[in-house]
Amino acid sequence: MSSTDYKFEGWMGLDPKAVDGKMKWQSYEPKTWTETDVDIKITHCGICGSDIHTLRSGWAPTLYPCCVGHEIVGEAVKVGSQVKGIKLGDRVGVGAQSDSCLKPECGECSSGLEQYCGSMVGTYNAQYPEAHGAGKSYGGYANYCRAPSHFVFKIPDAIPSEDAAPMLCGGITVFSPLSKNGAGPGKKVGIVGIGGLGHFGLLYAKALGCDEVVAISRTSAKKADAIKMGASRFIATDEDPDWATDHALSLDLIVSTVSSPHIPLEQYLQLLRVNGQLIQVGAPEDRVPPFNAFSLIHSGVKMGGSCIGSPDEIRHMLRLSAEKGVKPWVQTRGMGEANRAVVDMVANRARYRYVLINDEVDGKA
């Protein structure tokens, strides 16, 4: 391992007003070092919708000060003596999860479902347990990141860093439910919402070889983009009053990426074939609307949720992305522009993922 001759600094949200472009650049104390940890000099960090929800305490009260960002790519500059598979200088990444209990008696951790562990630690806005080096977790709008190596991934050479970063949360959030629920040859899949998550849904449904990939959005404003991403059919729900009946019983699987509490769930369920599934990954700050139980019963359809993905799934996604040449639609911004980029993200200007490039934070704004 190398010596630590650097200071941890990042963009800190100090209160809910941070989401209005009022984060402050300041130093912080990372988690206590353990010999299973890796320090990463951050080169790239994606901006995720979770960052916005957290900065404004949308889902729950945030543990301010908070440095968000959980789509991190950079160089391993310190590697613990007990770390396997990562060496100094490797290009590595960290997604939305940084820790779990990893105990053999844990049913989730022992079966490759670490993201559902009751002791799951998020990459930011969380607390590490004493056993894994106490301290608070801080994210990637920063110059360095310290993370347990179980949740640090080598980035394949074929994937540019600005593409790999948003895959580590945005990508895996849709790749996991697609791959777990049989997306592939012989299947017709719908993706609800053509934003940061939804565009990954189209890309991965196409890469997995689905017979048909259907983009579902309120308007046709993004239709041309969706077709380029791999959609073979487009449904604009605000523009066609008969969309639910016209496309009924046509899909095997729907992944809903939208985080609006006003989603038309009953109509989405109508689109499913017998025994079809709707998986919700978008997380509204309010409750989803009620729906009639017969929407499930009549066709034996199921509705469920999915949370990010396991380390094994992330490695699978990265391998597939490299093999198939999956190319997310990314707009890069300097780390010094983080406040402006957050404001633009809130205003839905991203097409379709913002990625911060660490420019040593010159001209912080």
Short mmCIF file of C-alpha atoms in Angstrom, two decimals:
data_model
loop_
_atom_site.label_atom_id
_atom_site.label_comp_id
_atom_site.label_asym_id
_atom_site.label_seq_id
_atom_site.Cartn_x
_atom_site.Cartn_y
_atom_site.Cartn_z
CA MET A 1 0.00 0.00 0.00
CA SER A 2 1.11 3.58 -0.58
CA SER A 3 1.31 6.40 1.92
CA THR A 4 -1.54 8.87 2.28
CA ASP A 5 -0.27 12.29 1.20
CA TYR A 6 -3.59 13.76 0.09
CA LYS A 7 -6.57 15.45 1.66
CA PHE A 8 -10.21 14.48 1.13
CA GLU A 9 -12.26 17.40 -0.19
CA GLY A 10 -15.60 17.61 -1.92
CA TRP A 11 -18.78 19.50 -2.64
CA MET A 12 -20.83 19.46 0.56
CA GLY A 13 -24.56 19.87 0.89
CA LEU A 14 -25.07 21.64 4.19
CA ASP A 15 -28.87 21.87 4.12
CA PRO A 16 -31.74 21.29 1.65
CA LYS A 17 -30.88 24.53 -0.18
CA ALA A 18 -27.81 22.73 -1.57
CA VAL A 19 -29.98 21.42 -4.40
CA ASP A 20 -30.39 25.02 -5.58
CA GLY A 21 -26.70 25.14 -6.48
CA LYS A 22 -25.46 26.00 -3.00
CA MET A 23 -23.07 23.16 -2.22
CA LYS A 24 -19.80 24.25 -0.60
CA TRP A 25 -16.33 22.87 -1.39
CA GLN A 26 -14.67 21.78 1.85
CA SER A 27 -12.55 19.07 3.43
CA TYR A 28 -13.93 16.08 5.28
CA GLU A 29 -12.74 13.05 7.25
CA PRO A 30 -13.27 9.74 5.43
CA LYS A 31 -14.10 6.47 7.17
CA THR A 32 -11.38 4.92 9.31
CA TRP A 33 -8.90 3.05 7.13
CA THR A 34 -8.92 -0.76 7.20
CA GLU A 35 -6.75 -3.17 5.25
CA THR A 36 -9.73 -4.18 3.09
CA ASP A 37 -10.18 -0.61 1.82
CA VAL A 38 -9.19 1.14 -1.40
CA ASP A 39 -8.58 4.87 -1.80
CA ILE A 40 -9.53 6.19 -5.23
CA LYS A 41 -8.37 9.41 -6.87
CA ILE A 42 -11.60 10.39 -8.60
CA THR A 43 -11.47 11.27 -12.27
CA HIS A 44 -15.19 10.97 -13.09
CA CYS A 45 -18.47 10.95 -11.19
CA GLY A 46 -21.94 10.67 -12.67
CA ILE A 47 -24.85 12.78 -11.45
CA CYS A 48 -27.74 10.56 -10.42
CA GLY A 49 -31.33 11.39 -9.52
CA SER A 50 -30.59 9.98 -6.07
CA ASP A 51 -28.16 12.86 -5.56
CA ILE A 52 -30.99 15.34 -6.07
CA HIS A 53 -33.39 13.54 -3.71
CA THR A 54 -30.66 13.36 -1.06
CA LEU A 55 -29.45 16.95 -1.35
CA ARG A 56 -32.96 18.24 -0.72
CA SER A 57 -33.88 15.62 1.94
CA GLY A 58 -36.61 14.41 -0.41
CA TRP A 59 -36.74 10.76 0.64
CA ALA A 60 -35.80 11.28 4.29
CA PRO A 61 -33.81 13.77 6.41
CA THR A 62 -30.24 13.85 5.10
CA LEU A 63 -27.20 13.52 7.37
CA TYR A 64 -25.69 16.92 6.57
CA PRO A 65 -22.97 17.74 5.71
CA CYS A 66 -23.30 15.36 2.78
CA CYS A 67 -21.14 14.87 -0.31
CA VAL A 68 -23.25 13.07 -2.90
CA GLY A 69 -22.22 11.11 -6.00
CA HIS A 70 -22.23 7.31 -6.29
CA GLU A 71 -21.12 6.74 -9.86
CA ILE A 72 -17.41 7.01 -9.20
CA VAL A 73 -14.47 6.13 -11.46
CA GLY A 74 -10.82 6.84 -10.81
CA GLU A 75 -7.39 5.46 -10.01
CA ALA A 76 -6.60 3.21 -7.05
CA VAL A 77 -3.96 5.17 -5.12
CA LYS A 78 -3.98 3.20 -1.87
CA VAL A 79 -4.79 -0.50 -1.58
CA GLY A 80 -5.15 -2.40 1.68
CA SER A 81 -3.01 -5.47 2.35
CA GLN A 82 -6.09 -7.74 2.44
CA VAL A 83 -7.52 -6.52 -0.87
CA LYS A 84 -7.68 -9.06 -3.68
CA GLY A 85 -7.91 -8.36 -7.40
CA ILE A 86 -7.06 -4.65 -7.26
CA LYS A 87 -3.60 -3.11 -7.39
CA LEU A 88 -2.18 0.40 -7.29
CA GLY A 89 -2.86 2.29 -10.50
CA ASP A 90 -5.88 0.23 -11.56
CA ARG A 91 -8.83 2.08 -13.04
CA VAL A 92 -11.69 1.25 -10.71
CA GLY A 93 -15.22 2.31 -9.85
CA VAL A 94 -17.74 2.40 -7.01
CA GLY A 95 -21.52 2.45 -7.34
CA ALA A 96 -24.36 3.23 -4.97
CA GLN A 97 -23.37 0.67 -2.33
CA SER A 98 -20.13 0.71 -0.39
CA ASP A 99 -20.64 -1.92 2.30
CA SER A 100 -22.76 -4.69 3.78
CA CYS A 101 -22.24 -7.03 6.71
CA LEU A 102 -20.64 -9.77 4.53
CA LYS A 103 -21.25 -12.30 7.31
CA PRO A 104 -21.61 -15.94 6.26
CA GLU A 105 -24.79 -16.23 8.31
CA CYS A 106 -26.40 -13.34 6.40
CA GLY A 107 -28.83 -14.85 3.91
CA GLU A 108 -28.51 -11.91 1.53
CA CYS A 109 -24.73 -11.50 1.55
CA SER A 110 -24.09 -15.24 1.37
CA SER A 111 -26.35 -15.62 -1.67
CA GLY A 112 -25.04 -12.73 -3.76
CA LEU A 113 -27.75 -10.25 -2.82
CA GLU A 114 -25.61 -7.81 -0.87
CA GLN A 115 -27.72 -4.82 -1.92
CA TYR A 116 -30.58 -6.18 0.22
CA CYS A 117 -28.47 -6.76 3.36
CA GLY A 118 -30.01 -5.16 6.45
CA SER A 119 -26.62 -3.56 7.14
CA MET A 120 -26.24 -2.11 3.65
CA VAL A 121 -24.15 1.10 3.62
CA GLY A 122 -24.71 3.62 0.85
CA THR A 123 -21.72 5.27 -0.79
CA TYR A 124 -22.86 8.56 0.72
CA ASN A 125 -25.16 9.75 3.50
CA ALA A 126 -24.62 6.64 5.65
CA GLN A 127 -22.54 5.34 8.54
CA TYR A 128 -20.00 2.51 8.41
CA PRO A 129 -20.09 -0.01 11.28
CA GLU A 130 -17.21 -0.16 13.75
CA ALA A 131 -16.22 -3.58 12.40
CA HIS A 132 -15.52 -2.14 8.94
CA GLY A 133 -13.89 1.12 10.01
CA ALA A 134 -16.25 3.56 11.64
CA GLY A 135 -17.16 6.85 10.04
CA LYS A 136 -19.50 8.51 7.63
CA SER A 137 -19.71 7.71 3.92
CA TYR A 138 -18.99 10.52 1.48
CA GLY A 139 -19.57 10.40 -2.26
CA GLY A 140 -17.90 11.28 -5.51
CA TYR A 141 -18.38 15.03 -6.02
CA ALA A 142 -14.89 15.10 -4.58
CA ASN A 143 -11.22 14.52 -5.23
CA TYR A 144 -10.84 11.18 -3.40
CA CYS A 145 -13.06 8.34 -2.24
CA ARG A 146 -12.39 5.60 0.32
CA ALA A 147 -14.43 2.41 -0.04
CA PRO A 148 -14.34 -1.23 1.06
CA SER A 149 -12.85 -3.33 -1.73
CA HIS A 150 -15.77 -5.77 -1.97
CA PHE A 151 -17.68 -2.94 -3.66
CA VAL A 152 -14.84 -1.60 -5.82
CA PHE A 153 -14.76 -2.80 -9.44
CA LYS A 154 -12.09 -2.85 -12.10
CA ILE A 155 -13.28 -1.04 -15.20
CA PRO A 156 -12.78 -2.95 -18.49
CA ASP A 157 -10.34 -1.28 -20.87
CA ALA A 158 -13.00 -1.11 -23.58
CA ILE A 159 -15.24 1.24 -21.58
CA PRO A 160 -14.27 4.94 -21.37
CA SER A 161 -14.42 6.37 -17.85
CA GLU A 162 -17.16 8.87 -18.70
CA ASP A 163 -19.31 5.94 -19.88
CA ALA A 164 -18.45 3.59 -17.04
CA ALA A 165 -19.33 6.06 -14.30
CA PRO A 166 -23.11 6.29 -14.92
CA MET A 167 -23.30 2.55 -15.46
CA LEU A 168 -22.40 2.00 -11.81
CA CYS A 169 -25.79 3.21 -10.56
CA GLY A 170 -27.98 4.27 -13.46
CA GLY A 171 -26.94 1.31 -15.58
CA ILE A 172 -27.12 -1.42 -12.97
CA THR A 173 -30.46 -0.16 -11.64
CA VAL A 174 -32.11 -1.25 -14.91
CA PHE A 175 -29.70 -4.01 -15.96
CA SER A 176 -30.42 -6.01 -12.81
CA PRO A 177 -34.22 -6.28 -13.21
CA LEU A 178 -33.87 -6.87 -16.95
CA SER A 179 -31.40 -9.72 -16.59
CA LYS A 180 -33.09 -11.24 -13.51
CA ASN A 181 -36.49 -11.30 -15.17
CA GLY A 182 -35.57 -12.94 -18.42
CA ALA A 183 -35.03 -10.04 -20.83
CA GLY A 184 -33.51 -11.52 -23.95
CA PRO A 185 -34.38 -13.41 -27.14
CA GLY A 186 -38.07 -14.26 -27.35
CA LYS A 187 -39.12 -11.45 -24.99
CA LYS A 188 -40.87 -8.14 -25.58
CA VAL A 189 -39.86 -5.51 -23.04
CA GLY A 190 -41.20 -2.05 -22.23
CA ILE A 191 -39.24 0.76 -20.60
CA VAL A 192 -41.27 3.51 -18.92
CA GLY A 193 -39.55 6.89 -18.85
CA ILE A 194 -36.83 8.03 -21.26
CA GLY A 195 -34.49 9.79 -18.85
CA GLY A 196 -31.20 8.88 -17.25
CA LEU A 197 -32.42 5.46 -16.10
CA GLY A 198 -34.80 4.80 -18.97
CA HIS A 199 -32.22 5.42 -21.66
CA PHE A 200 -30.05 2.75 -20.01
CA GLY A 201 -33.08 0.47 -20.02
CA LEU A 202 -33.41 0.79 -23.79
CA LEU A 203 -29.68 0.29 -24.35
CA TYR A 204 -29.50 -2.84 -22.19
CA ALA A 205 -32.76 -4.39 -23.42
CA LYS A 206 -31.32 -4.07 -26.93
CA ALA A 207 -27.91 -5.44 -25.86
CA LEU A 208 -29.58 -8.44 -24.20
CA GLY A 209 -31.22 -9.33 -27.51
CA CYS A 210 -34.91 -8.74 -26.75
CA ASP A 211 -37.23 -9.35 -29.71
CA GLU A 212 -38.91 -6.00 -29.17
CA VAL A 213 -38.00 -2.97 -27.06
CA VAL A 214 -40.84 -0.53 -26.44
CA ALA A 215 -40.25 2.98 -25.14
CA ILE A 216 -43.11 4.43 -23.08
CA SER A 217 -43.20 8.17 -22.36
CA ARG A 218 -45.81 10.87 -21.84
CA THR A 219 -45.06 12.64 -25.13
CA SER A 220 -43.23 11.84 -28.35
CA ALA A 221 -40.59 14.53 -27.71
CA LYS A 222 -37.89 11.90 -27.17
CA LYS A 223 -39.11 9.41 -29.78
CA ALA A 224 -36.24 9.98 -32.22
CA ASP A 225 -33.68 9.53 -29.42
CA ALA A 226 -35.42 6.40 -28.15
CA ILE A 227 -35.32 4.81 -31.60
CA LYS A 228 -31.59 5.50 -31.82
CA MET A 229 -31.14 3.89 -28.40
CA GLY A 230 -32.77 0.68 -29.57
CA ALA A 231 -36.54 1.10 -29.25
CA SER A 232 -38.56 -0.60 -31.98
CA ARG A 233 -41.88 0.88 -30.86
CA PHE A 234 -42.88 4.06 -29.01
CA ILE A 235 -45.97 4.76 -26.90
CA ALA A 236 -46.82 8.39 -26.04
CA THR A 237 -49.39 8.09 -23.27
CA ASP A 238 -50.52 11.75 -23.24
CA GLU A 239 -51.01 11.83 -26.99
CA ASP A 240 -53.01 8.65 -27.56
CA PRO A 241 -56.15 8.24 -25.42
CA ASP A 242 -56.42 4.58 -26.44
CA TRP A 243 -52.79 3.60 -25.79
CA ALA A 244 -53.56 1.08 -23.04
CA THR A 245 -56.15 -0.84 -25.07
CA ASP A 246 -54.31 -0.56 -28.38
CA HIS A 247 -51.17 -2.12 -26.85
CA ALA A 248 -52.82 -4.46 -24.34
CA LEU A 249 -51.29 -7.89 -23.72
CA SER A 250 -48.21 -7.06 -25.77
CA LEU A 251 -45.30 -7.10 -23.31
CA ASP A 252 -43.62 -9.75 -21.18
CA LEU A 253 -41.80 -7.33 -18.90
CA ILE A 254 -42.03 -3.63 -18.08
CA VAL A 255 -39.35 -1.75 -16.16
CA SER A 256 -40.66 1.57 -14.87
CA THR A 257 -37.96 4.14 -14.26
CA VAL A 258 -40.16 7.15 -13.51
CA SER A 259 -40.26 8.68 -10.04
CA SER A 260 -43.60 10.47 -10.35
CA PRO A 261 -46.32 9.57 -7.84
CA HIS A 262 -48.90 9.96 -10.63
CA ILE A 263 -47.91 7.03 -12.84
CA PRO A 264 -50.88 5.26 -14.51
CA LEU A 265 -50.20 1.87 -12.95
CA GLU A 266 -53.45 0.19 -13.94
CA GLN A 267 -52.90 1.04 -17.59
CA TYR A 268 -49.28 -0.14 -17.50
CA LEU A 269 -50.45 -3.47 -16.08
CA GLN A 270 -52.88 -3.81 -19.01
CA LEU A 271 -49.91 -3.90 -21.38
CA LEU A 272 -48.60 -7.13 -19.85
CA ARG A 273 -49.18 -10.56 -21.28
CA VAL A 274 -50.40 -13.38 -19.03
CA ASN A 275 -47.87 -13.88 -16.20
CA GLY A 276 -46.04 -10.72 -17.22
CA GLN A 277 -44.15 -8.55 -14.74
CA LEU A 278 -43.84 -4.85 -13.98
CA ILE A 279 -40.74 -3.89 -12.02
CA GLN A 280 -40.55 -0.44 -10.46
CA VAL A 281 -37.10 1.11 -10.05
CA GLY A 282 -37.97 4.82 -10.00
CA ALA A 283 -38.45 5.98 -6.40
CA PRO A 284 -41.01 8.80 -5.91
CA GLU A 285 -40.81 11.01 -2.86
CA ASP A 286 -44.54 10.30 -2.39
CA ARG A 287 -46.70 7.17 -2.61
CA VAL A 288 -47.56 5.56 -5.93
CA PRO A 289 -51.27 5.67 -6.82
CA PRO A 290 -53.66 2.91 -5.70
CA PHE A 291 -54.86 0.39 -8.26
CA ASN A 292 -57.53 -2.29 -8.49
CA ALA A 293 -56.37 -5.77 -7.48
CA PHE A 294 -58.07 -7.20 -10.57
CA SER A 295 -55.37 -5.45 -12.62
CA LEU A 296 -53.11 -8.21 -11.30
CA ILE A 297 -55.60 -11.03 -10.99
CA HIS A 298 -57.12 -11.10 -14.47
CA SER A 299 -53.88 -11.93 -16.26
CA GLY A 300 -51.85 -13.32 -13.37
CA VAL A 301 -49.39 -10.48 -13.68
CA LYS A 302 -46.95 -9.47 -10.96
CA MET A 303 -45.60 -6.15 -9.75
CA GLY A 304 -42.32 -5.83 -7.90
CA GLY A 305 -39.33 -3.63 -7.25
CA SER A 306 -35.58 -3.82 -7.66
CA CYS A 307 -32.72 -2.10 -5.83
CA ILE A 308 -29.49 -1.35 -7.73
CA GLY A 309 -27.58 -4.64 -8.21
CA SER A 310 -25.10 -6.97 -6.53
CA PRO A 311 -21.34 -6.87 -7.09
CA ASP A 312 -21.60 -9.95 -9.30
CA GLU A 313 -24.33 -8.30 -11.39
CA ILE A 314 -22.24 -5.13 -11.76
CA ARG A 315 -19.31 -7.18 -13.05
CA HIS A 316 -21.66 -8.99 -15.45
CA MET A 317 -23.04 -5.65 -16.69
CA LEU A 318 -19.55 -4.24 -17.24
CA ARG A 319 -18.48 -7.33 -19.20
CA LEU A 320 -21.60 -7.21 -21.38
CA SER A 321 -21.17 -3.47 -21.93
CA ALA A 322 -17.61 -4.01 -23.11
CA GLU A 323 -18.57 -6.95 -25.36
CA LYS A 324 -21.61 -5.27 -26.93
CA GLY A 325 -20.21 -1.75 -27.08
CA VAL A 326 -22.99 -0.24 -24.94
CA LYS A 327 -22.60 3.53 -25.23
CA PRO A 328 -24.63 5.71 -22.84
CA TRP A 329 -25.58 9.23 -23.88
CA VAL A 330 -23.35 11.35 -21.67
CA GLN A 331 -22.70 15.07 -21.27
CA THR A 332 -19.52 15.90 -19.37
CA ARG A 333 -19.12 18.83 -17.00
CA GLY A 334 -16.14 19.99 -14.97
CA MET A 335 -16.15 19.14 -11.27
CA GLY A 336 -15.94 22.87 -10.64
CA GLU A 337 -19.34 23.20 -12.36
CA ALA A 338 -21.06 20.79 -9.96
CA ASN A 339 -23.48 23.36 -8.57
CA ARG A 340 -24.60 24.47 -12.02
CA ALA A 341 -24.85 20.86 -13.18
CA VAL A 342 -27.11 20.00 -10.23
CA VAL A 343 -29.39 22.93 -11.07
CA ASP A 344 -29.52 21.77 -14.69
CA MET A 345 -30.28 18.23 -13.55
CA VAL A 346 -33.21 19.44 -11.47
CA ALA A 347 -34.46 21.33 -14.54
CA ASN A 348 -34.39 18.06 -16.57
CA ARG A 349 -31.81 19.39 -19.03
CA ALA A 350 -29.59 16.27 -19.00
CA ARG A 351 -29.53 14.23 -22.23
CA TYR A 352 -29.23 11.76 -20.69
CA ARG A 353 -26.58 11.56 -17.95
CA TYR A 354 -24.29 14.28 -16.66
CA VAL A 355 -20.79 13.16 -15.69
CA LEU A 356 -18.43 15.38 -13.72
CA ILE A 357 -14.79 15.28 -14.80
CA ASN A 358 -12.34 16.13 -12.08
CA ASP A 359 -10.52 19.24 -13.22
CA GLU A 360 -8.89 19.80 -9.81
CA VAL A 361 -11.95 21.98 -9.16
CA ASP A 362 -10.47 25.10 -10.72
CA GLY A 363 -12.81 28.05 -10.54
CA LYS A 364 -15.20 26.46 -8.03
CA ALA A 365 -18.72 27.76 -8.60
#
